[in-house]
Amino acid sequence: MGYFGSKATSGLCQAIIAMMPPHDTYIESHLGGGAIMKRKPPALRNIGIDLNPKALAKFECHYPVQLINDCAMDRKHKLPVGQEFSLPAAS
């Protein structure tokens, strides 16, 4: 049994993945259990952000994922290659 909001138990994963355009960087801003990240083909750069350190500690994926223990709403994080990405401002 999953948790409330889990895309894995609701069957939404493949529908969401099918709507994704081609991409080099994939950022999951509220990683949780990482249902989408685990099931989609890997991007060149994969980033999972979650405020809960327990969720990050339990997360496993078959390809490399940079895990960030922080609030995605802070909108600015450093990538290992020295580049930055910013999440869009809330409207």
mmCIF file of C-alpha atoms in Angstrom:
data_model
loop_
_atom_site.group_PDB
_atom_site.id
_atom_site.type_symbol
_atom_site.label_atom_id
_atom_site.label_comp_id
_atom_site.label_asym_id
_atom_site.label_seq_id
_atom_site.Cartn_x
_atom_site.Cartn_y
_atom_site.Cartn_z
ATOM 1 C CA MET A 1 0.000 0.000 0.000
ATOM 2 C CA GLY A 2 1.359 3.433 -0.916
ATOM 3 C CA TYR A 3 0.838 6.763 0.723
ATOM 4 C CA PHE A 4 -1.751 9.412 -0.145
ATOM 5 C CA GLY A 5 -0.497 11.180 -3.252
ATOM 6 C CA SER A 6 1.625 8.294 -4.505
ATOM 7 C CA LYS A 7 1.640 8.083 -8.273
ATOM 8 C CA ALA A 8 2.822 4.464 -8.120
ATOM 9 C CA THR A 9 -0.297 3.114 -6.449
ATOM 10 C CA SER A 10 -2.693 5.329 -8.401
ATOM 11 C CA GLY A 11 -1.452 4.057 -11.777
ATOM 12 C CA LEU A 12 -0.525 7.523 -13.034
ATOM 13 C CA CYS A 13 3.177 6.889 -13.665
ATOM 14 C CA GLN A 14 3.044 5.754 -17.276
ATOM 15 C CA ALA A 15 0.482 8.405 -18.251
ATOM 16 C CA ILE A 16 2.723 11.139 -16.817
ATOM 17 C CA ILE A 17 5.881 9.713 -18.407
ATOM 18 C CA ALA A 18 4.136 9.432 -21.788
ATOM 19 C CA MET A 19 3.387 13.185 -21.716
ATOM 20 C CA MET A 20 7.033 14.180 -21.090
ATOM 21 C CA PRO A 21 8.843 15.834 -23.976
ATOM 22 C CA PRO A 22 12.443 14.808 -24.719
ATOM 23 C CA HIS A 23 14.774 16.320 -22.116
ATOM 24 C CA ASP A 24 18.417 16.343 -21.017
ATOM 25 C CA THR A 25 17.707 17.320 -17.393
ATOM 26 C CA TYR A 26 14.928 15.926 -15.221
ATOM 27 C CA ILE A 27 14.175 17.507 -11.855
ATOM 28 C CA GLU A 28 11.693 15.962 -9.474
ATOM 29 C CA SER A 29 11.042 18.816 -7.054
ATOM 30 C CA HIS A 30 9.126 16.763 -4.469
ATOM 31 C CA LEU A 31 10.791 13.362 -4.802
ATOM 32 C CA GLY A 32 8.984 11.420 -2.078
ATOM 33 C CA GLY A 33 9.126 7.786 -3.148
ATOM 34 C CA GLY A 34 10.342 8.795 -6.618
ATOM 35 C CA ALA A 35 7.744 6.773 -8.525
ATOM 36 C CA ILE A 36 8.202 8.740 -11.749
ATOM 37 C CA MET A 37 11.996 9.014 -11.480
ATOM 38 C CA LYS A 38 12.356 5.242 -11.011
ATOM 39 C CA ARG A 39 10.161 4.379 -13.989
ATOM 40 C CA LYS A 40 11.173 6.921 -16.645
ATOM 41 C CA PRO A 41 14.173 6.539 -18.928
ATOM 42 C CA PRO A 42 17.177 8.389 -17.503
ATOM 43 C CA ALA A 43 18.035 11.897 -18.637
ATOM 44 C CA LEU A 44 21.647 13.041 -18.947
ATOM 45 C CA ARG A 45 21.197 14.800 -15.575
ATOM 46 C CA ASN A 46 18.659 13.593 -12.969
ATOM 47 C CA ILE A 47 17.926 15.580 -9.816
ATOM 48 C CA GLY A 48 15.620 14.659 -6.935
ATOM 49 C CA ILE A 49 14.784 17.268 -4.300
ATOM 50 C CA ASP A 50 12.997 16.530 -1.040
ATOM 51 C CA LEU A 51 12.825 18.209 2.337
ATOM 52 C CA ASN A 52 12.527 14.839 4.095
ATOM 53 C CA PRO A 53 15.962 13.233 4.677
ATOM 54 C CA LYS A 54 14.301 9.855 5.339
ATOM 55 C CA ALA A 55 12.749 9.859 1.860
ATOM 56 C CA LEU A 56 16.147 10.587 0.321
ATOM 57 C CA ALA A 57 17.859 7.886 2.408
ATOM 58 C CA LYS A 58 15.341 5.275 1.236
ATOM 59 C CA PHE A 59 15.420 6.326 -2.432
ATOM 60 C CA GLU A 60 17.108 3.921 -4.857
ATOM 61 C CA CYS A 61 17.263 4.134 -8.633
ATOM 62 C CA HIS A 62 18.980 2.058 -11.334
ATOM 63 C CA TYR A 63 20.737 5.162 -12.727
ATOM 64 C CA PRO A 64 22.578 8.077 -11.063
ATOM 65 C CA VAL A 65 20.397 10.725 -9.416
ATOM 66 C CA GLN A 66 21.691 13.793 -7.606
ATOM 67 C CA LEU A 67 19.720 13.980 -4.358
ATOM 68 C CA ILE A 68 19.222 17.352 -2.678
ATOM 69 C CA ASN A 69 17.894 17.599 0.877
ATOM 70 C CA ASP A 70 16.219 20.993 0.727
ATOM 71 C CA CYS A 71 12.996 22.801 -0.021
ATOM 72 C CA ALA A 72 12.457 23.024 -3.774
ATOM 73 C CA MET A 73 10.637 26.299 -3.244
ATOM 74 C CA ASP A 74 13.981 27.961 -2.398
ATOM 75 C CA ARG A 75 14.369 27.975 -6.207
ATOM 76 C CA LYS A 76 18.163 27.869 -6.482
ATOM 77 C CA HIS A 77 20.569 24.948 -6.162
ATOM 78 C CA LYS A 78 24.076 24.198 -7.386
ATOM 79 C CA LEU A 79 24.680 21.340 -9.775
ATOM 80 C CA PRO A 80 27.853 19.278 -9.450
ATOM 81 C CA VAL A 81 29.200 20.652 -12.738
ATOM 82 C CA GLY A 82 29.115 24.200 -11.320
ATOM 83 C CA GLN A 83 26.042 25.250 -13.281
ATOM 84 C CA GLU A 84 22.949 26.587 -11.556
ATOM 85 C CA PHE A 85 19.308 25.950 -12.157
ATOM 86 C CA SER A 86 16.427 27.971 -10.837
ATOM 87 C CA LEU A 87 12.879 26.834 -10.413
ATOM 88 C CA PRO A 88 10.285 29.274 -11.782
ATOM 89 C CA ALA A 89 8.922 31.859 -9.379
ATOM 90 C CA ALA A 90 5.529 31.077 -7.887
ATOM 91 C CA SER A 91 2.741 33.001 -9.561
#
